Amino acid sequence: MGQTPSTAIDPSDRFNILSPAIVSNDGVEFSDELGKARDFTGDLPDDCLAYIFQFLGSGDRKRCSLVCKRWLRVDGGSRYRLSLNAQSEILSSLPSVFSRFDSVAKLALRCDRKSISLDDDALVLISLRCHKLTRLKLRGCREITDHGMVAFAQNCKTLKKLSCGSCMFGAKAINSVLDHCKLLEELSIKRLRGIHDGADPIQPGAAAALSLKSICLKELVNGQSFEPLVIAAKKLKTLKIIRCLGDWDKVLEIIGNEKNDSLTEIHLERLQVSDVGLAAISKCSSIENLHIVKTPECSNIGLTCVAEKCSSLQKLHIDGWRSNRIGDEALIAVAKHCPDLQELVLIGVNATHLSLTAIACSCQKLERLALCGSGTIGDAEMACISAKCVALKKLCIKGCAISDLGIEALAWGCPSLVKIKVKKCRGVSGEVAEWLKERRGSLVVNLDAEVVDGLDASVSDGGIQESGLEFPMMAGQENGADASTNGLGRLSFFRMKLGLFAGRNLVPCAFRRWSNAESSSNETL
């Protein structure tokens, strides 16, 4: 039809970036580089490219490493965290893995129960390759013995954090780490098979006096063997003892007699500890964060002693396990002596408006409050919270005897409140939640109006660390129409028979996520 035929475009030129046009008085001219390909990322220094990679997820980083050899090299050199499936089959691949990722500072080795894990030779190889390693996590590495850990400690003297669980090595391995890793700050031990009755005690080593700040002991048969380490750790800030066998009053008495002023956080969960132990730790007057979880021998006397001597307390979590031994008396003492309290979690504690009024009036900085599994928390207590807690931002009510009237009281009080969660409260209807949202448009209201039998108000150590503000569903709980009536009946029956061991309440986990989110935002600012 008189038209000039078009010229086919070379597929390789489709993504060429054209040079910009140059505008002059005589018209538009194009530079001589028209049509030539150019990689503008080549002008970026490796450090800038590595910084950009840090904002990508794991999958995107893997895809970026396939773009070119330079991106592959930069990605490998800027990977500081690495998690490996620590099965014995990967031993032959370890040299190539750590040749590429030569800057790893945080390493996690996990192996499931049905597989054979990496052994001592693999751990020694890793210690020789990872010169910058500062954190090591071992889970289920049952083939690693004391000999492998001793060699690892000698090669990785810059280690700052060691976390091991379900491993077979014992006191000799831990003592070697404490001797050689003088920068060690955090030590977490869980289900360590080599720590048993008759095992050698854990000696302080050089790390205890120089750098150790956090000790966490979980599910140990002979956790008392760590007593010399805990006592000698003069810079210790955090001590967590969770589900460890034996009588712990004696250990806590020795810790209290040392009067460690640096100790700010103590977490006691499912231990054989009484008011004697609480009176002992009250001598550590700098405590700011205290968790007393499922310790049925602790009562008002012990908590009152802590409140009177630890006036800087900011976070208090109590799971009374419905033993009815901690109540208004101890909470009134907390209100009287701990004016800086910011977070209070009461589970299975029968508090009334008397103690809540005292706390609301005296603790003007209280921002987070959780009341769970208490038959004494009703509409009167909710009215007290609404009228007195002016700084309150987060509120959780679970399994309490409140009604729509108690929720309605929040419409005119708690001016700083940004989120409320109500769960398993039979007297609260869905209509009041919608009404409250209309009254306070900026308030986030999370209401679970379903009635589920077998309330579990227990607390666990959690796992650390998801994101978001929602309270997660309890473990073992089924959702709405998917749960059968017979299934719920059996679940309730077993929970009652097992003494509420089966479930979890993740209210403290949610509070930790709130705290983490706030701290991260502050760091950003």
XYZ file of C-alpha atoms in Angstrom:
525
model
C 0.000 0.000 0.000
C 2.995 2.283 -0.523
C 4.256 1.916 3.073
C 7.869 1.155 3.942
C 8.233 -2.284 5.463
C 9.152 -2.279 9.181
C 12.470 -3.613 10.381
C 12.507 -6.464 12.874
C 13.963 -5.644 16.272
C 16.729 -7.781 17.660
C 15.352 -9.452 20.834
C 18.648 -8.802 22.602
C 18.094 -5.025 22.197
C 14.658 -4.892 23.779
C 15.932 -3.897 27.192
C 18.611 -1.472 26.083
C 18.434 1.812 27.953
C 18.544 4.744 25.514
C 20.666 7.754 26.210
C 18.685 10.951 26.774
C 18.025 13.319 23.868
C 19.954 16.566 23.609
C 17.743 19.567 22.785
C 19.312 22.473 20.857
C 18.075 25.414 18.791
C 18.459 23.412 15.601
C 16.263 20.563 16.787
C 16.587 17.348 18.706
C 19.800 15.389 18.495
C 20.700 12.032 20.002
C 24.056 11.028 21.387
C 26.274 8.478 19.703
C 25.534 5.922 22.491
C 22.004 5.417 21.156
C 21.103 1.747 21.308
C 24.133 0.685 23.348
C 23.362 -1.364 26.494
C 24.576 -0.074 29.835
C 24.386 -1.520 33.347
C 23.819 1.478 35.586
C 24.251 -0.677 38.733
C 27.902 -0.942 37.742
C 28.358 2.615 39.015
C 27.206 1.576 42.503
C 29.913 0.594 44.993
C 29.637 -2.917 46.433
C 28.696 -1.509 49.847
C 25.695 0.348 48.398
C 24.537 -2.724 46.500
C 24.860 -4.825 49.658
C 22.840 -2.227 51.579
C 20.043 -2.479 48.998
C 20.059 -6.269 49.293
C 19.387 -5.955 53.029
C 15.875 -4.679 52.287
C 14.982 -7.815 50.273
C 13.487 -11.037 51.523
C 15.315 -14.332 51.385
C 13.655 -15.410 48.119
C 14.361 -12.119 46.361
C 17.985 -12.212 47.458
C 18.380 -15.689 46.028
C 16.979 -14.515 42.682
C 19.211 -11.442 42.684
C 22.272 -13.614 43.257
C 21.546 -15.298 39.888
C 21.643 -12.063 37.885
C 25.414 -11.895 37.419
C 28.688 -12.918 39.040
C 29.091 -9.576 40.782
C 25.671 -9.755 42.412
C 26.410 -13.325 43.461
C 29.647 -12.204 45.116
C 28.094 -9.158 46.821
C 25.126 -11.177 48.104
C 27.400 -13.842 49.580
C 29.683 -11.318 51.213
C 26.805 -9.400 52.797
C 24.919 -12.369 54.271
C 25.402 -12.129 58.012
C 22.697 -14.655 59.017
C 22.545 -18.242 57.878
C 20.282 -21.136 58.890
C 21.151 -24.674 57.799
C 19.354 -27.986 57.963
C 22.106 -29.651 59.970
C 21.817 -33.186 58.636
C 24.942 -35.251 58.144
C 24.402 -35.298 54.354
C 25.462 -31.640 53.999
C 28.973 -32.246 55.364
C 30.535 -32.428 51.884
C 28.877 -29.122 50.907
C 30.050 -27.110 53.896
C 33.341 -25.882 52.336
C 31.568 -24.434 49.299
C 28.756 -22.969 51.436
C 31.112 -21.051 53.695
C 33.380 -20.089 50.810
C 30.458 -18.163 49.359
C 29.021 -16.909 52.670
C 32.291 -15.838 54.256
C 30.875 -13.054 56.446
C 28.367 -15.073 58.492
C 28.047 -13.735 62.040
C 24.844 -15.518 63.119
C 24.517 -19.242 62.408
C 21.658 -21.631 63.215
C 22.039 -25.407 62.867
C 18.810 -27.395 63.202
C 18.195 -31.112 62.797
C 14.938 -33.020 63.260
C 14.622 -36.038 65.509
C 14.434 -38.578 62.712
C 17.696 -37.531 61.053
C 21.367 -37.881 61.921
C 22.879 -34.496 62.655
C 26.256 -33.010 61.888
C 29.069 -34.322 64.066
C 32.190 -32.909 65.732
C 34.192 -32.787 62.478
C 31.551 -30.615 60.832
C 31.419 -28.237 63.797
C 35.198 -27.875 63.798
C 35.139 -27.166 60.044
C 32.516 -24.474 60.587
C 34.556 -22.899 63.390
C 37.589 -22.668 61.084
C 35.587 -21.118 58.240
C 33.455 -18.645 60.211
C 36.005 -16.223 61.621
C 33.370 -13.540 62.307
C 30.852 -15.769 64.101
C 29.219 -14.063 67.090
C 26.004 -16.087 67.541
C 25.417 -19.828 67.358
C 22.139 -21.718 67.745
C 22.127 -25.528 67.949
C 18.877 -27.494 67.846
C 18.747 -31.275 67.834
C 22.447 -31.702 66.967
C 22.772 -34.939 68.912
C 25.999 -36.111 67.251
C 27.991 -33.156 68.597
C 29.915 -34.133 71.739
C 32.025 -32.369 74.339
C 35.121 -32.757 72.160
C 33.554 -30.912 69.239
C 32.331 -28.058 71.436
C 35.758 -27.706 73.082
C 37.436 -27.363 69.683
C 34.735 -24.935 68.525
C 35.196 -22.722 71.600
C 38.948 -22.570 71.019
C 38.470 -21.428 67.409
C 35.524 -19.012 67.868
C 36.663 -16.763 70.677
C 34.510 -13.848 69.478
C 31.251 -15.695 70.238
C 28.721 -13.487 72.041
C 25.619 -15.679 72.170
C 25.188 -19.455 72.488
C 21.775 -21.138 72.396
C 21.543 -24.918 72.418
C 18.629 -27.293 72.817
C 18.113 -31.049 72.642
C 21.855 -31.729 72.339
C 23.923 -34.454 74.000
C 27.056 -32.644 75.226
C 27.406 -31.655 78.850
C 29.252 -29.605 81.446
C 32.678 -29.953 79.827
C 31.428 -28.284 76.635
C 29.730 -25.403 78.457
C 32.760 -24.836 80.694
C 35.017 -24.672 77.637
C 32.805 -22.025 76.028
C 32.838 -19.966 79.214
C 36.624 -20.262 79.441
C 37.561 -19.380 75.860
C 34.708 -17.100 74.695
C 35.457 -14.106 76.885
C 32.961 -11.906 75.010
C 29.994 -14.208 75.684
C 26.931 -12.159 76.700
C 23.979 -14.572 76.380
C 23.744 -18.247 77.292
C 20.534 -20.226 76.684
C 20.352 -23.930 77.576
C 17.311 -26.122 76.905
C 16.960 -29.888 77.364
C 20.699 -30.490 77.435
C 21.027 -34.256 77.905
C 24.557 -34.109 79.278
C 23.448 -31.962 82.252
C 22.085 -34.661 84.567
C 22.246 -35.669 88.208
C 25.855 -36.193 89.195
C 27.215 -34.055 86.363
C 30.074 -31.643 87.015
C 29.031 -28.119 88.037
C 29.207 -25.306 85.506
C 32.187 -23.168 86.427
C 32.125 -19.382 85.923
C 35.063 -19.178 83.546
C 36.343 -15.879 82.179
C 33.003 -14.892 80.598
C 31.123 -14.741 83.912
C 33.278 -11.960 85.271
C 33.794 -10.061 82.026
C 30.706 -10.083 79.823
C 27.872 -12.527 80.654
C 24.558 -10.618 80.871
C 21.798 -13.175 80.249
C 21.256 -16.787 81.392
C 18.215 -18.848 80.373
C 17.730 -22.397 81.685
C 14.830 -24.500 80.371
C 13.698 -28.043 81.113
C 16.885 -29.224 82.800
C 17.091 -32.198 85.142
C 19.983 -30.690 87.104
C 19.745 -26.969 86.534
C 21.224 -26.350 89.981
C 24.625 -27.219 88.507
C 24.615 -23.683 87.015
C 24.595 -22.163 90.503
C 28.336 -21.232 90.533
C 27.943 -19.522 87.151
C 24.895 -17.487 88.178
C 26.536 -16.351 91.404
C 29.802 -15.331 89.737
C 28.148 -13.416 86.862
C 28.496 -9.926 88.319
C 27.142 -8.222 85.191
C 24.095 -10.494 84.886
C 20.953 -8.585 83.876
C 18.497 -11.345 82.905
C 17.884 -14.684 84.630
C 15.222 -17.085 83.318
C 14.586 -20.458 84.954
C 11.750 -22.358 83.283
C 10.463 -25.884 84.016
C 13.653 -27.079 85.709
C 13.440 -29.836 88.314
C 14.552 -29.553 91.921
C 14.173 -27.120 94.811
C 15.257 -23.632 93.740
C 14.801 -21.743 97.003
C 18.390 -22.446 98.059
C 19.820 -21.227 94.754
C 17.741 -18.039 94.875
C 18.839 -17.424 98.472
C 22.488 -17.543 97.428
C 21.765 -15.199 94.508
C 19.949 -12.809 96.836
C 22.769 -12.799 99.358
C 25.117 -11.638 96.607
C 22.852 -8.584 96.095
C 23.526 -8.304 92.375
C 22.566 -4.712 91.556
C 22.809 -5.292 87.791
C 20.045 -7.956 87.749
C 16.943 -6.318 86.221
C 14.840 -9.241 84.902
C 13.855 -12.532 86.581
C 11.539 -15.119 85.034
C 10.436 -18.069 87.211
C 8.070 -20.562 85.584
C 6.813 -23.938 86.792
C 9.447 -24.245 89.480
C 9.558 -25.570 92.983
C 10.012 -22.177 94.574
C 8.238 -20.615 97.552
C 8.013 -17.283 99.371
C 11.514 -17.971 100.685
C 12.862 -17.701 97.153
C 10.863 -14.535 96.419
C 12.125 -12.934 99.628
C 15.655 -13.792 98.544
C 15.417 -12.203 95.083
C 13.850 -9.101 96.619
C 17.363 -8.262 97.830
C 18.222 -7.545 94.183
C 16.635 -4.129 94.397
C 17.204 -3.200 90.733
C 14.630 -5.677 89.367
C 12.403 -4.047 86.721
C 10.818 -7.086 85.043
C 9.430 -9.984 87.096
C 7.544 -13.077 85.878
C 6.044 -15.462 88.452
C 4.336 -18.169 86.420
C 2.708 -21.305 87.830
C 4.608 -21.411 91.100
C 1.798 -22.565 93.437
C 3.879 -22.219 96.615
C 4.281 -18.466 96.133
C 1.767 -16.299 97.958
C 0.957 -12.727 98.948
C 3.788 -12.768 101.471
C 6.544 -13.328 98.930
C 5.198 -10.874 96.349
C 4.689 -8.217 99.025
C 8.318 -8.608 100.034
C 9.405 -8.102 96.421
C 7.190 -5.038 96.010
C 8.520 -3.385 99.168
C 12.175 -3.727 98.171
C 12.015 -3.501 94.358
C 10.475 -0.076 93.890
C 11.767 0.255 90.303
C 9.519 -2.587 89.054
C 8.082 -1.783 85.605
C 6.708 -5.104 84.296
C 4.929 -7.704 86.422
C 3.472 -10.960 85.083
C 1.696 -13.294 87.498
C 0.049 -16.590 86.647
C -1.517 -17.704 89.918
C -2.642 -21.004 88.398
C -5.945 -20.374 90.189
C -4.334 -21.344 93.480
C -5.889 -18.233 95.051
C -2.702 -17.532 97.034
C -1.922 -14.202 95.355
C -4.603 -11.522 95.420
C -5.499 -8.036 96.603
C -3.012 -7.931 99.470
C 0.053 -8.332 97.269
C -1.322 -6.133 94.477
C -2.023 -3.283 96.910
C 1.598 -3.559 98.058
C 2.701 -3.332 94.415
C 0.566 -0.211 93.984
C 2.028 1.354 97.106
C 5.717 0.703 96.429
C 6.039 0.450 92.606
C 4.819 3.744 91.086
C 6.747 3.172 87.822
C 4.773 0.059 86.842
C 4.024 0.099 83.094
C 2.828 -3.436 82.338
C 0.693 -5.760 84.460
C -0.501 -9.231 83.459
C -2.713 -11.139 85.907
C -3.779 -14.670 84.980
C -5.793 -16.812 87.362
C -5.486 -14.094 90.028
C -8.652 -13.042 91.823
C -8.113 -9.309 91.980
C -10.969 -6.980 92.874
C -11.745 -3.286 92.507
C -9.827 -2.637 95.764
C -6.425 -3.572 94.337
C -7.225 -2.284 90.844
C -8.200 1.105 92.258
C -4.950 1.243 94.214
C -2.898 0.348 91.136
C -4.767 2.773 88.880
C -4.334 5.644 91.319
C -0.702 5.001 92.264
C 0.733 3.629 89.010
C 0.091 6.562 86.696
C 2.460 5.155 84.031
C 0.518 1.901 83.523
C 0.173 1.409 79.742
C -0.543 -2.328 79.278
C -2.977 -4.381 81.334
C -4.178 -7.979 80.912
C -6.739 -9.653 83.167
C -7.402 -13.307 82.357
C -9.281 -16.180 83.958
C -10.511 -14.312 87.017
C -13.994 -14.689 88.459
C -13.706 -11.507 90.501
C -13.185 -9.129 87.562
C -16.594 -7.684 86.719
C -18.279 -4.491 85.570
C -17.268 -2.619 88.726
C -13.614 -3.357 88.055
C -14.002 -2.286 84.412
C -15.551 1.012 85.547
C -12.595 1.498 87.878
C -10.129 0.878 85.052
C -12.005 3.268 82.772
C -12.072 6.055 85.323
C -8.577 5.770 86.792
C -6.154 4.380 84.152
C -5.512 7.552 82.167
C -2.242 6.326 80.573
C -3.540 2.876 79.564
C -2.925 2.037 75.876
C -3.465 -1.746 75.604
C -6.133 -3.728 77.446
C -6.888 -7.451 77.301
C -9.807 -9.062 79.124
C -10.186 -12.826 78.849
C -12.487 -15.231 80.628
C -13.778 -12.679 83.146
C -17.300 -12.053 84.457
C -17.910 -8.778 82.642
C -20.924 -7.723 80.575
C -21.788 -5.081 78.002
C -21.963 -2.495 80.786
C -18.282 -2.969 81.582
C -17.309 -2.484 77.931
C -19.554 0.564 77.605
C -17.658 2.225 80.466
C -14.583 2.390 78.227
C -16.379 4.775 75.889
C -15.873 7.641 78.331
C -12.616 6.669 80.059
C -9.034 5.637 79.323
C -8.298 8.548 76.969
C -4.997 7.015 75.800
C -6.471 3.597 74.939
C -5.641 2.451 71.389
C -6.474 -1.275 71.483
C -8.752 -3.559 73.469
C -9.173 -7.314 73.166
C -12.051 -9.171 74.784
C -12.176 -12.951 74.606
C -14.303 -15.679 76.182
C -16.384 -13.279 78.252
C -19.887 -14.753 78.170
C -21.713 -11.538 79.038
C -20.222 -9.446 76.216
C -22.110 -9.267 72.911
C -20.954 -8.317 69.445
C -23.267 -5.314 69.369
C -21.401 -3.508 72.121
C -18.139 -3.863 70.188
C -19.681 -2.123 67.157
C -21.140 0.541 69.424
C -17.731 1.141 71.026
C -16.095 1.475 67.600
C -18.618 4.151 66.654
C -18.072 6.047 69.875
C -14.271 5.896 69.607
C -13.344 5.662 65.948
C -9.581 5.389 66.487
C -9.898 2.529 68.992
C -9.089 -0.970 67.719
C -11.638 -3.380 69.184
C -11.000 -7.117 68.927
C -13.927 -9.126 70.278
C -14.334 -12.879 70.344
C -17.935 -13.417 71.418
C -17.798 -17.219 71.134
C -18.187 -19.221 74.316
C -15.699 -22.065 74.532
C -15.623 -24.411 77.492
C -12.483 -25.301 79.380
C -10.918 -21.843 79.711
C -7.163 -22.052 79.937
C -5.501 -19.064 81.516
C -2.002 -20.458 81.496
C 1.101 -18.688 80.300
C 4.109 -20.053 78.473
C 7.559 -18.804 77.643
C 6.469 -18.355 74.045
C 8.857 -18.340 71.194
C 9.876 -15.771 70.499
C 9.064 -13.670 68.058
C 6.293 -12.910 65.533
C 5.145 -9.479 64.473
C 1.805 -7.730 64.651
C -0.584 -6.626 67.355
C -3.211 -9.332 67.202
C -3.479 -11.885 69.952
C -2.914 -15.294 68.330
C -5.312 -18.197 68.728
C -4.570 -20.515 71.608
C -2.737 -23.713 70.822
C -5.159 -26.546 70.349
C -8.159 -24.272 69.919
C -10.356 -24.893 66.903
C -12.060 -22.180 64.994
C -15.806 -21.666 64.960
C -17.731 -23.927 62.609
C -14.705 -26.165 62.014
C -14.764 -27.402 65.580
C -17.131 -30.220 66.389
C -19.059 -30.350 69.631
C -17.631 -33.712 70.564
C -14.103 -32.513 69.864
C -14.527 -29.528 72.154
C -15.947 -31.713 74.866
C -12.980 -34.031 74.739
C -10.567 -31.077 74.693
C -12.214 -29.559 77.762
C -12.163 -32.880 79.561
C -8.463 -33.456 78.972
C -7.580 -29.922 80.016
C -9.429 -30.410 83.275
C -7.780 -33.776 83.880
C -4.287 -32.492 83.123
C -4.618 -29.455 85.358
C -4.616 -26.943 82.518
C -1.238 -28.161 81.211
C -2.404 -28.576 77.628
C -2.987 -25.028 76.451
C -1.214 -21.725 76.170
C -2.145 -18.139 76.617
C -0.066 -15.862 74.443
C -1.004 -12.550 76.081
C 2.601 -11.965 77.267
C 3.820 -12.811 73.740
C 1.514 -10.130 72.343
C 2.794 -7.623 74.900
C 6.362 -8.523 73.940
C 5.485 -7.896 70.291
C 3.984 -4.533 71.258
C 7.172 -3.698 73.155
C 9.364 -4.860 70.277
C 7.348 -2.824 67.771
C 7.588 0.287 69.927
C 11.317 -0.157 70.531
C 12.000 -0.709 66.839
C 10.063 2.425 65.923
C 12.049 4.380 68.494
C 15.297 3.082 67.029
C 14.151 4.163 63.588
C 13.499 7.661 64.855
